[in-house]
Amino acid sequence: MMEPNRPESRRQAGFAATLFALSTVSAIPAAATGAEAGASAASLEEIIVTARRREESLQDTPIAISAFSAAALERQQIVSTEDLDQIAPNLQFASYGPLTGNNSAAQIYIRGIGQSDGSSGVDPGVGLYIDEVYMGRSVGGVMDFRDIANVQILRGPQGTLFGRNTIGGAVLLTTTLPGNEFGGTARVGIGDDNLREGFLAVDVPMGDTLAARISAGARQRDGYVTRVFDGMDLGDEDSYTLQSSLRWLPTDTVTLTLRGDYTKEDENGSPFVFETINGRQAFPAAISRGSGCPGATFPPPFVPPNVVDTRCANDATWRLGEYTNGGSAPAESQLENWGLSAVLNWQISDALTLKSISAYRELSWSGSRDADNTGLLVLHTDYASDGDQWSQELQALVDAGPVKGVVGLFYFEESIDDFLQVPFAAPPPLVASGAIPGSRDYQRAFINNDNWALFTQWSYDITDALSLTAGVRYTEETKGIEIISFTTTPLTAPTVIPTTLNTPGVAGPGLNIIPEPFENKYESTTGSASIEYRWNDAVMTYFSWSQGFKSGGFNQRYNLAPPGNLPVAFDEETAETFELGFKSEFGGSVRLNAAIFSTDYDDMQLTYRLGIVPLLFNAGKSSIEGGEIELTYAPGRLIIEGSVGYLDNKFDEIAVVPGTSQTVGPNNRLPFTPEWQGSLGIGYDFEIGNATLTPRVNVSYTDSQYFDAANSVEVAQLEDVTLLNAMLTLELNAWKIRGGVNNVTDETYRVAGNSSYSTSAGYAEVIYSRPRNWFLSASFDF
């Protein structure tokens, strides 16, 4: 079980152990060189990355990167973005953002930096890119890999070349380009929980210079949490995707790639379950008293009787187990996400290429949830959002012998219309008369974000072995918000929007905030530099420095008017990282990469509750240290893939946030920051006539971790988790048949949590892992 107060000596010992492990394994490939010289033909696949905005080998890039091809993802049983943390060290990628109620809301953390709040007023801390296009919102970040070409995970601040909200790192997804010959892939699959999925992709060449690709997929699956109120299954999957791309080469020096994608999800709510309720808090006490709970009293302190009675807000009544939900409020998760992009490459000469990346996207989503997960009305949320974004990036890429560089201009604008209503159990005066209490908060936010940046980065090969790289980025961002917030009491009262909503600058009766625009401007200059030395064809080492910046903004949630009826603003956060790395590849069959780092994380944007409302505040300063090791060993038919990640953080300064019911202690850990993380996959190809049979096991390990800055133990993953997956693949000519089991040992562990236990709302909810499940699929290439 995780210790809430980890001694400093243990922290230092853990980091020292990582340093020792990294230095020890660095010698392994050198010792193995002679042995590999006489081995069978190598089977390592070459990995090309674009972390420096140009194509180059993973082994030549002085950045800590995990990169996976479509084949690598498939053999490691990675079918969606949320599975990536099973194979990438120091990455946490969780779904079911707890404050949105939407199943596709991503919580992405790299090396301890990210963001859990998926509301539109808060930016993610890790940048997610699809085909070089930045995705502005965390909702929609959880997606299936249906027509993926490769995935790159860039660890550490990427404030020079990627910039916007990549303070923790970046995740780059690239879809499959059209092929030059007619053909495609068809795939169908079935599995546990009534899993049904299908996928079809077709390449259509149209002459020597034009080719298209169209793909479509669908996935349906029952949920694994049952709600006793109406039998609804929570955590189900029901998604459809359509992708198309067109690649045109009008001349030998010009390439135009057009892409379009569409995703629709129509699902039940997230699979949260009741964990505990604090009957001594106002809302549970009020609802128990108003509902006629035997022995219930009000006002607090209220000690709820330990009786099983559906009128009582207590653990005895509503704790139904890891896979049973006691809620009764509406629970749904819907999403519609589509976009268009155009990428133009024009090679002016052998040394200069111009590039344009233009994109437009729209995102509509909704999420409803019963936060207390009981049959009582303690607190529910109903969230809906409609938004669009437009981005344009221009690059000039130089490749002039020993000098390589890029100069770029980036622009991004975003408009969002959010609506949130929160029915909740209001305290007296209703309780005094014995009536069932209740109020309803309405909050609407109009959000506008504008961002532009100018950046450049240059590399110079001083010798064949020694290279220097340096870059800088200047960013300006303007964030504007207009919030309308009002309350109706009692809960059943009709919704009447006050007429003063049409009077800017006037709060008026019933309004919690002045309905007028508020705007803040942020600017930053971030840099990066590295020195790399190639000792020989097999080994390269590097030392790098990088900075990251994420602008501030405005919180959009309210339950009471803040001082002066003004939105609660928060400032920008910054990160600075020093990294020492090692990359090696021997005999075409051994690849070993490692890195250690130290990060100063300043003005951390963390979520606390002001009253019952989760708001983002700047919480102080933290130091984060750690390292990663990644190994691939593929001599002939055998392949072994493994990784280890280590993280430690210490709060150097803690900012006091007046009025909050949750705080950060000096020995707290950052959210989603397990101390140790690891993975190991082993597969072997058996030749059987014209067929290949490949058994494979994949194991991942994640240390204990907290899901919030307050380190709420009632919703934390307090024990380490070892997850075992197994798969058998049969390939025969154009056919591929795969069958396997996920979570072979049927582990039950927490994957997400949300606690308001210490507030007047008094609830805590968690999501547990999906139980053991099997799958079977068949695909055909034509």
CSV table of N, CA and C in Angstrom, one decimal, residues 652-727:
chain,number,residue,atom,x,y,z
A,652,ASP,N,8.2,21.7,-3.4
A,652,ASP,CA,9.2,22.7,-2.9
A,652,ASP,C,8.5,23.9,-2.3
A,653,GLU,N,7.4,24.3,-2.9
A,653,GLU,CA,6.6,25.4,-2.3
A,653,GLU,C,5.2,25.1,-2.5
A,654,ILE,N,4.4,25.4,-1.5
A,654,ILE,CA,2.9,25.2,-1.6
A,654,ILE,C,2.2,26.5,-1.4
A,655,ALA,N,1.4,26.8,-2.4
A,655,ALA,CA,0.6,28.1,-2.4
A,655,ALA,C,-0.7,27.8,-1.6
A,656,VAL,N,-0.9,28.7,-0.7
A,656,VAL,CA,-2.2,28.6,0.1
A,656,VAL,C,-3.3,29.1,-0.7
A,657,VAL,N,-4.4,28.3,-0.8
A,657,VAL,CA,-5.6,28.8,-1.5
A,657,VAL,C,-6.7,29.0,-0.5
A,658,PRO,N,-7.0,30.2,-0.2
A,658,PRO,CA,-8.1,30.5,0.9
A,658,PRO,C,-9.4,29.9,0.5
A,659,GLY,N,-10.1,29.3,1.5
A,659,GLY,CA,-11.4,28.8,1.3
A,659,GLY,C,-11.6,27.4,0.7
A,660,THR,N,-10.5,26.8,0.3
A,660,THR,CA,-10.6,25.5,-0.3
A,660,THR,C,-10.7,24.4,0.8
A,661,SER,N,-11.4,23.4,0.5
A,661,SER,CA,-11.6,22.3,1.5
A,661,SER,C,-10.6,21.2,1.3
A,662,GLN,N,-9.7,21.3,0.3
A,662,GLN,CA,-8.7,20.3,0.0
A,662,GLN,C,-7.3,21.0,-0.1
A,663,THR,N,-6.3,20.4,0.4
A,663,THR,CA,-5.0,21.0,0.4
A,663,THR,C,-3.9,20.0,-0.1
A,664,VAL,N,-2.8,20.5,-0.4
A,664,VAL,CA,-1.6,19.7,-0.8
A,664,VAL,C,-0.6,19.7,0.4
A,665,GLY,N,-0.3,18.5,0.8
A,665,GLY,CA,0.7,18.4,1.9
A,665,GLY,C,2.1,18.3,1.3
A,666,PRO,N,3.1,18.6,2.1
A,666,PRO,CA,4.5,18.6,1.6
A,666,PRO,C,5.0,17.2,1.2
A,667,ASN,N,4.3,16.1,1.6
A,667,ASN,CA,4.7,14.8,1.2
A,667,ASN,C,3.7,14.2,0.2
A,668,ASN,N,2.8,15.0,-0.3
A,668,ASN,CA,1.9,14.5,-1.3
A,668,ASN,C,2.6,14.2,-2.6
A,669,ARG,N,2.0,13.3,-3.4
A,669,ARG,CA,2.5,13.1,-4.8
A,669,ARG,C,1.5,13.8,-5.8
A,670,LEU,N,2.1,14.1,-6.9
A,670,LEU,CA,1.3,14.7,-8.0
A,670,LEU,C,0.3,13.6,-8.5
A,671,PRO,N,-0.9,14.0,-9.0
A,671,PRO,CA,-1.8,13.0,-9.6
A,671,PRO,C,-1.2,12.2,-10.7
A,672,PHE,N,-1.6,11.0,-10.8
A,672,PHE,CA,-1.1,10.1,-11.8
A,672,PHE,C,0.4,10.0,-11.9
A,673,THR,N,1.0,9.8,-10.8
A,673,THR,CA,2.5,9.7,-10.8
A,673,THR,C,2.9,8.5,-10.0
A,674,PRO,N,2.7,7.3,-10.6
A,674,PRO,CA,3.2,6.1,-9.9
A,674,PRO,C,4.8,6.1,-9.8
A,675,GLU,N,5.3,5.6,-8.7
A,675,GLU,CA,6.7,5.7,-8.5
A,675,GLU,C,7.4,4.8,-9.6
A,676,TRP,N,6.9,3.6,-9.7
A,676,TRP,CA,7.5,2.6,-10.7
A,676,TRP,C,6.5,2.2,-11.7
A,677,GLN,N,6.9,1.9,-12.9
A,677,GLN,CA,6.0,1.5,-14.0
A,677,GLN,C,6.9,0.6,-14.9
A,678,GLY,N,6.3,-0.5,-15.4
A,678,GLY,CA,7.1,-1.3,-16.3
A,678,GLY,C,6.3,-2.2,-17.2
A,679,SER,N,6.9,-2.7,-18.2
A,679,SER,CA,6.2,-3.6,-19.2
A,679,SER,C,7.2,-4.6,-19.7
A,680,LEU,N,6.6,-5.8,-20.1
A,680,LEU,CA,7.4,-6.8,-20.7
A,680,LEU,C,6.5,-7.6,-21.7
A,681,GLY,N,7.0,-7.8,-22.9
A,681,GLY,CA,6.2,-8.6,-23.9
A,681,GLY,C,7.2,-9.6,-24.5
A,682,ILE,N,6.7,-10.8,-24.7
A,682,ILE,CA,7.5,-11.9,-25.3
A,682,ILE,C,6.7,-12.6,-26.3
A,683,GLY,N,7.2,-12.7,-27.5
A,683,GLY,CA,6.5,-13.5,-28.6
A,683,GLY,C,7.5,-14.3,-29.4
A,684,TYR,N,7.0,-15.4,-30.0
A,684,TYR,CA,7.8,-16.2,-30.8
A,684,TYR,C,7.1,-16.7,-32.0
A,685,ASP,N,7.7,-16.6,-33.2
A,685,ASP,CA,7.0,-17.0,-34.5
A,685,ASP,C,7.4,-18.5,-34.8
A,686,PHE,N,6.4,-19.3,-34.8
A,686,PHE,CA,6.6,-20.7,-35.2
A,686,PHE,C,6.1,-20.9,-36.7
A,687,GLU,N,7.0,-21.4,-37.5
A,687,GLU,CA,6.6,-21.7,-38.9
A,687,GLU,C,6.0,-23.0,-39.0
A,688,ILE,N,4.7,-23.1,-39.5
A,688,ILE,CA,4.0,-24.3,-39.7
A,688,ILE,C,3.5,-24.4,-41.1
A,689,GLY,N,4.3,-25.0,-42.0
A,689,GLY,CA,4.0,-25.0,-43.4
A,689,GLY,C,4.1,-23.6,-44.0
A,690,ASN,N,3.0,-23.2,-44.6
A,690,ASN,CA,2.9,-21.8,-45.1
A,690,ASN,C,2.4,-20.8,-44.1
A,691,ALA,N,2.1,-21.3,-42.9
A,691,ALA,CA,1.5,-20.4,-41.9
A,691,ALA,C,2.5,-20.1,-40.8
A,692,THR,N,2.2,-19.0,-40.1
A,692,THR,CA,3.1,-18.6,-38.9
A,692,THR,C,2.2,-18.5,-37.7
A,693,LEU,N,2.5,-19.2,-36.7
A,693,LEU,CA,1.8,-19.2,-35.4
A,693,LEU,C,2.6,-18.4,-34.4
A,694,THR,N,2.0,-17.4,-33.8
A,694,THR,CA,2.8,-16.6,-32.8
A,694,THR,C,2.0,-16.5,-31.5
A,695,PRO,N,2.5,-17.2,-30.4
A,695,PRO,CA,2.0,-17.0,-29.1
A,695,PRO,C,2.7,-15.8,-28.5
A,696,ARG,N,2.0,-15.0,-27.7
A,696,ARG,CA,2.5,-13.8,-27.1
A,696,ARG,C,1.9,-13.5,-25.8
A,697,VAL,N,2.8,-13.1,-24.8
A,697,VAL,CA,2.3,-12.6,-23.5
A,697,VAL,C,2.8,-11.2,-23.3
A,698,ASN,N,1.9,-10.3,-22.7
A,698,ASN,CA,2.3,-9.0,-22.4
A,698,ASN,C,1.9,-8.7,-21.0
A,699,VAL,N,2.9,-8.2,-20.2
A,699,VAL,CA,2.7,-7.9,-18.8
A,699,VAL,C,3.0,-6.4,-18.6
A,700,SER,N,2.2,-5.8,-17.8
A,700,SER,CA,2.5,-4.4,-17.4
A,700,SER,C,2.3,-4.2,-15.9
A,701,TYR,N,3.2,-3.3,-15.4
A,701,TYR,CA,3.2,-3.1,-13.9
A,701,TYR,C,3.0,-1.6,-13.6
A,702,THR,N,2.1,-1.3,-12.7
A,702,THR,CA,2.0,0.1,-12.3
A,702,THR,C,1.9,0.2,-10.8
A,703,ASP,N,2.8,1.0,-10.2
A,703,ASP,CA,2.8,1.2,-8.8
A,703,ASP,C,1.6,2.0,-8.3
A,704,SER,N,1.4,2.0,-7.0
A,704,SER,CA,0.3,2.8,-6.5
A,704,SER,C,0.3,4.2,-6.9
A,705,GLN,N,-0.9,4.9,-7.0
A,705,GLN,CA,-0.9,6.2,-7.4
A,705,GLN,C,-2.2,6.9,-6.9
A,706,TYR,N,-2.2,8.2,-6.9
A,706,TYR,CA,-3.3,9.0,-6.5
A,706,TYR,C,-3.9,9.6,-7.8
A,707,PHE,N,-5.2,9.9,-7.7
A,707,PHE,CA,-5.9,10.5,-8.9
A,707,PHE,C,-6.3,12.0,-8.7
A,708,ASP,N,-5.8,12.6,-7.6
A,708,ASP,CA,-6.1,14.0,-7.4
A,708,ASP,C,-4.9,14.6,-6.6
A,709,ALA,N,-4.8,15.9,-6.6
A,709,ALA,CA,-3.7,16.6,-5.9
A,709,ALA,C,-3.8,16.5,-4.4
A,710,ALA,N,-5.0,16.3,-3.9
A,710,ALA,CA,-5.2,16.2,-2.4
A,710,ALA,C,-4.8,14.8,-1.9
A,711,ASN,N,-4.5,13.9,-2.8
A,711,ASN,CA,-4.2,12.5,-2.5
A,711,ASN,C,-5.3,11.9,-1.6
A,712,SER,N,-6.5,12.0,-2.1
A,712,SER,CA,-7.7,11.4,-1.4
A,712,SER,C,-7.6,9.9,-1.5
A,713,VAL,N,-7.4,9.3,-0.3
A,713,VAL,CA,-7.2,7.8,-0.2
A,713,VAL,C,-8.4,7.1,-0.6
A,714,GLU,N,-9.6,7.7,-0.4
A,714,GLU,CA,-10.9,7.0,-0.6
A,714,GLU,C,-11.1,6.7,-2.1
A,715,VAL,N,-10.3,7.3,-3.0
A,715,VAL,CA,-10.5,7.0,-4.4
A,715,VAL,C,-9.1,6.7,-5.1
A,716,ALA,N,-8.1,6.5,-4.3
A,716,ALA,CA,-6.8,6.3,-4.9
A,716,ALA,C,-6.6,4.8,-5.3
A,717,GLN,N,-5.6,4.5,-6.2
A,717,GLN,CA,-5.2,3.2,-6.4
A,717,GLN,C,-4.0,2.9,-5.4
A,718,LEU,N,-4.4,2.3,-4.3
A,718,LEU,CA,-3.5,2.2,-3.2
A,718,LEU,C,-2.5,1.0,-3.3
A,719,GLU,N,-2.8,0.1,-4.2
A,719,GLU,CA,-1.9,-1.1,-4.3
A,719,GLU,C,-1.4,-1.1,-5.8
A,720,ASP,N,-0.2,-1.7,-5.9
A,720,ASP,CA,0.4,-1.8,-7.2
A,720,ASP,C,-0.4,-2.9,-8.0
A,721,VAL,N,-0.3,-2.7,-9.4
A,721,VAL,CA,-1.2,-3.6,-10.3
A,721,VAL,C,-0.3,-4.2,-11.3
A,722,THR,N,-0.4,-5.5,-11.4
A,722,THR,CA,0.3,-6.3,-12.5
A,722,THR,C,-0.8,-6.8,-13.4
A,723,LEU,N,-0.8,-6.4,-14.7
A,723,LEU,CA,-1.8,-6.8,-15.6
A,723,LEU,C,-1.2,-7.8,-16.6
A,724,LEU,N,-1.8,-8.9,-16.8
A,724,LEU,CA,-1.3,-9.9,-17.8
A,724,LEU,C,-2.3,-10.1,-18.9
A,725,ASN,N,-1.8,-9.9,-20.1
A,725,ASN,CA,-2.6,-10.2,-21.4
A,725,ASN,C,-1.9,-11.2,-22.2
A,726,ALA,N,-2.7,-12.0,-22.9
A,726,ALA,CA,-2.1,-13.1,-23.7
A,726,ALA,C,-2.9,-13.1,-25.1
A,727,MET,N,-2.1,-13.5,-26.1
A,727,MET,CA,-2.7,-13.6,-27.5
A,727,MET,C,-2.0,-14.6,-28.3
